[in-house]
PDB file of C-alpha atoms in Angstrom:
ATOM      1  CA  UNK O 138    -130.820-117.928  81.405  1.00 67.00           C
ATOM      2  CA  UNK O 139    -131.758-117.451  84.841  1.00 72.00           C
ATOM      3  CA  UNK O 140    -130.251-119.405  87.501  1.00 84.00           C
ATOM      4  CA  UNK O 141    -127.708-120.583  85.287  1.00 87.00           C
ATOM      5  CA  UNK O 142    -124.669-118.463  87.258  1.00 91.00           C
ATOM      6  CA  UNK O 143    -126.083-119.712  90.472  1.00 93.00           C
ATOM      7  CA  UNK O 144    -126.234-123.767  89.062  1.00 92.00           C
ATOM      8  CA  UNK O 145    -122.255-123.417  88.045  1.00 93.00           C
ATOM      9  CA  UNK O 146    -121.305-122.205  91.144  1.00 95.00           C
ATOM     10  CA  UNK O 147    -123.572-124.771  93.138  1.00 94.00           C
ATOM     11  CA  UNK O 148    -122.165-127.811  91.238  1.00 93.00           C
ATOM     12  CA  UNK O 149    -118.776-126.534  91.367  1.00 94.00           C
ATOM     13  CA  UNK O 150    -119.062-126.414  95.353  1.00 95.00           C
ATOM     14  CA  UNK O 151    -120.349-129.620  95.460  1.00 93.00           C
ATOM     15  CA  UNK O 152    -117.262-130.707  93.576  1.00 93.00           C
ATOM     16  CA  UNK O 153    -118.450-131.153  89.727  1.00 92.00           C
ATOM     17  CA  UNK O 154    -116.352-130.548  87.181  1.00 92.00           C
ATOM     18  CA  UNK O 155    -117.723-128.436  84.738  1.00 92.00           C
ATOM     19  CA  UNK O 156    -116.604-127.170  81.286  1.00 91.00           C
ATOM     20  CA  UNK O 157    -118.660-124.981  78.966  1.00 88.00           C
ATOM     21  CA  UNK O 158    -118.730-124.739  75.430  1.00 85.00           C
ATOM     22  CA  UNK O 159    -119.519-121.832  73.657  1.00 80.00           C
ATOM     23  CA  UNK O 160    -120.565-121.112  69.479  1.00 70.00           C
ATOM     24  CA  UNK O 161    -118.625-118.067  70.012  1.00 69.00           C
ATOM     25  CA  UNK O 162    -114.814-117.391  69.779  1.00 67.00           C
ATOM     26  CA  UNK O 163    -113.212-117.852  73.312  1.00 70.00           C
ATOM     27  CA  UNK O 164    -111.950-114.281  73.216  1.00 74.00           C
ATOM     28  CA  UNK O 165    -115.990-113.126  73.273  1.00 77.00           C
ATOM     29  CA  UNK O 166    -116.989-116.172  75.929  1.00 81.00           C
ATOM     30  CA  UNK O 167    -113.982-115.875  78.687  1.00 87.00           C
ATOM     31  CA  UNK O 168    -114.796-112.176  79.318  1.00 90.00           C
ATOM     32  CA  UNK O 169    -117.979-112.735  79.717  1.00 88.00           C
ATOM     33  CA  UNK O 170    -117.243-115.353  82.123  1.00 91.00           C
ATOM     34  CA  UNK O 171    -114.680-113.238  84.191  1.00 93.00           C
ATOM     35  CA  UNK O 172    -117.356-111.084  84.362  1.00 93.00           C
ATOM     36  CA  UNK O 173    -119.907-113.301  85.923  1.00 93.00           C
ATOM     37  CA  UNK O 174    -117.150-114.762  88.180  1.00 94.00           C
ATOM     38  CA  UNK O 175    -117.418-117.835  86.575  1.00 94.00           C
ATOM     39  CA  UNK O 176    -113.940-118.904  85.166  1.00 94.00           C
ATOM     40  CA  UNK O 177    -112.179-120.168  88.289  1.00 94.00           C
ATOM     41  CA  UNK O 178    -115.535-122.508  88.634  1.00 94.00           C
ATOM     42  CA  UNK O 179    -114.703-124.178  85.280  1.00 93.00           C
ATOM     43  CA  UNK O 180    -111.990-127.438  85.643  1.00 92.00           C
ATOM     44  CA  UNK O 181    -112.701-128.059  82.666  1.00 92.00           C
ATOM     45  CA  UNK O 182    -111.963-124.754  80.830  1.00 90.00           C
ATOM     46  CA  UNK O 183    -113.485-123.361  77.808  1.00 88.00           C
ATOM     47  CA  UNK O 184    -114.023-124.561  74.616  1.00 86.00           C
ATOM     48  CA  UNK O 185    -115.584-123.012  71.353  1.00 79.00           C
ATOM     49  CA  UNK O 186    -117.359-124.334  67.970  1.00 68.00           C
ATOM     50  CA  UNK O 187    -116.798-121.111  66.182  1.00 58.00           C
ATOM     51  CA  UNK O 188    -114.315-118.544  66.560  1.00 53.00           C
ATOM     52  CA  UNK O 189    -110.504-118.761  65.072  1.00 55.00           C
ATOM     53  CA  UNK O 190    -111.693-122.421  63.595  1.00 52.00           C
ATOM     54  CA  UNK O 191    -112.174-122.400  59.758  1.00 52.00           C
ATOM     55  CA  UNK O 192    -114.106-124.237  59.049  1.00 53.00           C
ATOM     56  CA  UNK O 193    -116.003-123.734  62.367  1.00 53.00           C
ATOM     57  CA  UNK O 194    -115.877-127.570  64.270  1.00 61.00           C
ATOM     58  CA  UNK O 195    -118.678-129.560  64.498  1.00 65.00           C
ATOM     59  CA  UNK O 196    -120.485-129.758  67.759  1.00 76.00           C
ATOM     60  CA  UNK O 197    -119.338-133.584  68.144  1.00 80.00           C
ATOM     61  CA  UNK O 198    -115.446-132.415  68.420  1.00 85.00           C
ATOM     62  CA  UNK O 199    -116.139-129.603  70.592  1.00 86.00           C
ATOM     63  CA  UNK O 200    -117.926-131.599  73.042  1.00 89.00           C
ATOM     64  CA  UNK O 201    -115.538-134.582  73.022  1.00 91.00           C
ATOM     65  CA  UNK O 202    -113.007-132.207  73.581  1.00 89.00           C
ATOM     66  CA  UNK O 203    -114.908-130.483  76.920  1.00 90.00           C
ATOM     67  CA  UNK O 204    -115.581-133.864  77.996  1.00 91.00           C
ATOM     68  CA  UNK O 205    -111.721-135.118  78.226  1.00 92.00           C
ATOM     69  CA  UNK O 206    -111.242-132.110  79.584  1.00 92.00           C
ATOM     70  CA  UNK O 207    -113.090-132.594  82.883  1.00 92.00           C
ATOM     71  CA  UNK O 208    -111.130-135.991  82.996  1.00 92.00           C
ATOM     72  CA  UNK O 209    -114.729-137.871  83.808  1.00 89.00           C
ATOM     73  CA  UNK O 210    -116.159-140.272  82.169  1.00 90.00           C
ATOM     74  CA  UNK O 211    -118.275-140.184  79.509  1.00 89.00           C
ATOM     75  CA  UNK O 212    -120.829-142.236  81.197  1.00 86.00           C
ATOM     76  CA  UNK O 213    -120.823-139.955  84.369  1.00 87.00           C
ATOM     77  CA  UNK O 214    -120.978-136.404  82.430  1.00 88.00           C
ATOM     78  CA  UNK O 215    -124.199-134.694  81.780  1.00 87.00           C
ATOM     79  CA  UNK O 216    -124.783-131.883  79.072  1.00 86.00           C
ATOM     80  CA  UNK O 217    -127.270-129.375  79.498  1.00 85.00           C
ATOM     81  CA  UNK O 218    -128.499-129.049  75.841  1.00 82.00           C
ATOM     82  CA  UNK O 219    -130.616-125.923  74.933  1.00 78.00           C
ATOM     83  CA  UNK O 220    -130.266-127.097  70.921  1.00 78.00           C
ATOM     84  CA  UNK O 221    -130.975-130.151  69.268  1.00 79.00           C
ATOM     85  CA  UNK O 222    -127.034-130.214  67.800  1.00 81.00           C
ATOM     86  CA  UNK O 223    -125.876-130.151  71.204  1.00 83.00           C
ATOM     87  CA  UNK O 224    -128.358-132.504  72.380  1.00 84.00           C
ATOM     88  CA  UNK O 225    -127.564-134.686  69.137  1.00 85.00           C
ATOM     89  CA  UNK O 226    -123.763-134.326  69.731  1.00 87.00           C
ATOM     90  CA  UNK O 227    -123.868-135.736  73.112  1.00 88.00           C
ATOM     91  CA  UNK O 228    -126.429-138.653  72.202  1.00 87.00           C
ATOM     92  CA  UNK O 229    -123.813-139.684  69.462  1.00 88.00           C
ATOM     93  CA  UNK O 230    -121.076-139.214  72.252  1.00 90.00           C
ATOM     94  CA  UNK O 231    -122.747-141.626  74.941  1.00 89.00           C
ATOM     95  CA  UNK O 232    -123.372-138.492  77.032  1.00 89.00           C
ATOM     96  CA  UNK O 233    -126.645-138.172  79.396  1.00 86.00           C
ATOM     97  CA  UNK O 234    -127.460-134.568  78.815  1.00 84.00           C
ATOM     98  CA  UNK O 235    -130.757-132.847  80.138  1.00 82.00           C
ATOM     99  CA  UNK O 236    -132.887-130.560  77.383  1.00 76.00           C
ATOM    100  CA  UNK O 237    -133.635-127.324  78.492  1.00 77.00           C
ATOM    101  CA  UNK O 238    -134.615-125.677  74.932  1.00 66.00           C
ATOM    102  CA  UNK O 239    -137.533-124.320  73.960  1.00 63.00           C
ATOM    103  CA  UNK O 240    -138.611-127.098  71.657  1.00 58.00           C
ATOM    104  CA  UNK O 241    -137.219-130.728  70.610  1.00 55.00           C
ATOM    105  CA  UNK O 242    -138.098-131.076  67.030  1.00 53.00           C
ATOM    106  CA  UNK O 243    -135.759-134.314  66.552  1.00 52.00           C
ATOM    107  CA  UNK O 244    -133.175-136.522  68.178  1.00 51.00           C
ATOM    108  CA  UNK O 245    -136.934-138.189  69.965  1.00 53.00           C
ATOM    109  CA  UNK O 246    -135.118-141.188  70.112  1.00 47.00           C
ATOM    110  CA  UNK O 247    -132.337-139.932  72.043  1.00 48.00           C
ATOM    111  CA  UNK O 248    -132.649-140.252  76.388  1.00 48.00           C
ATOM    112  CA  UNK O 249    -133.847-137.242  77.772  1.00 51.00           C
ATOM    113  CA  UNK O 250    -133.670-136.934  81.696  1.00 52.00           C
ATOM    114  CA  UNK O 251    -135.860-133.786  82.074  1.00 52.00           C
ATOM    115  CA  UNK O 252    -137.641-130.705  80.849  1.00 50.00           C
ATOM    116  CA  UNK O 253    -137.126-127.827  83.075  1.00 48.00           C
ATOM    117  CA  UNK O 254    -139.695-126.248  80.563  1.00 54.00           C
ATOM    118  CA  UNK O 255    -140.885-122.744  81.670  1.00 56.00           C
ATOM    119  CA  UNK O 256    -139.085-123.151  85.330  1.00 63.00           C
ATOM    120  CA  UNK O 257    -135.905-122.610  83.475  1.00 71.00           C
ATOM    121  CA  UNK O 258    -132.823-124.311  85.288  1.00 80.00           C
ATOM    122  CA  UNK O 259    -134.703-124.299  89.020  1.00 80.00           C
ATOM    123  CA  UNK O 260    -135.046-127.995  88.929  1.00 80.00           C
ATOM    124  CA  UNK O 261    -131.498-128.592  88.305  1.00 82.00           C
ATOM    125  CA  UNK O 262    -130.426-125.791  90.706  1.00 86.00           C
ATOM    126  CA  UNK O 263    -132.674-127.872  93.342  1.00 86.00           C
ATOM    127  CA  UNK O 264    -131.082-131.153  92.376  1.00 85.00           C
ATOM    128  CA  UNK O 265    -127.628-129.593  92.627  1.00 87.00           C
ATOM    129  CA  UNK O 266    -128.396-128.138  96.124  1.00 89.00           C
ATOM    130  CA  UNK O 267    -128.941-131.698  97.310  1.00 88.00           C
ATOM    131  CA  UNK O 268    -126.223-133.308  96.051  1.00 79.00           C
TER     132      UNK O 268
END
C-alpha cells in the first residue's frame, strides 16, 4: 500500500508505538520487514494469525496480543483495518481502528473514524506529520 512504509516510520518518530500483525507466518513477515527497514520501528513486535499456529488463531487473540504488546491502552490504540475481521476484531476489543479497505460489507455498526478511500493512507500520513 503506498505510503504505508513512510506512515510507520512517521508515527514511530513522533513516538507511537506500533505493532503489526500479519496472516502470514512471522518467518515470511519479519524479512519482509528487515527489508523495508521497518523492524527497529515496531515496539510492539510482530505478531501472526497464521503460520506455526494449528489451528490458525482467530483475529481477536492476535490483536489482543499486539495490543499488550505496545503496553497502551486499549482505549488509546488505533488499528488500521483493511478487512472487516480485523475491523470486527478490534470493535469487539474496544479498539478505535480506521478502515482503509476497499469495501465495508458489515460490522456498519461498529465506529469508523475515516475512509482514506482512493487516497490510500495520505490522510493518515498527513495526520501523523502533525502530531
Amino acid at each position: 500500500m503506498p505510503d504505508a512504509d513512510l506512515l510507520v516510520r512517521t508515527l514511530a518518530d513522533r513516538g507511537r508505538t506500533l505493532a503489526v500483525v500479519a496472516d502470514c507466518a512471522r518467518q515470511a513477515a519479519e524479512p519482509y520487514l528487515w527489508r523495508r527497514r521497518l523492524m527497529s520501528e515496531l515496539g510492539g513486535g510482530v505478531h501472526r494469525r497464521h503460520g506455526s499456529d494449528f489451528p490458525p488463531r482467530p483475529i481477536g487473540n492476535t490483536l489482543d496480543e499486539a495490543v499488550r504488546a505496545t503496553r497502551v491502552r486499549r482505549r488509546r490504540c488505533l488499528v488500521i483495518a483493511a478487512t472487516v475481521a480485523e475491523a470486527a476484531a478490534a470493535h469487539v476489543l474496544g479498539v478505535k481502528y480506521i478502515w482503509v479497505g476497499a469495501t465495508r460489507t458489515t460490522i456498519d455498526e461498529a465506529p469508523v473514524l475515516g475512509v482514506p478511500g482512493k487516497d490510500g493512507l495520505r490522510p493518515l500520513l498527513d495526520a501523523a506529520r502533525s502530531l
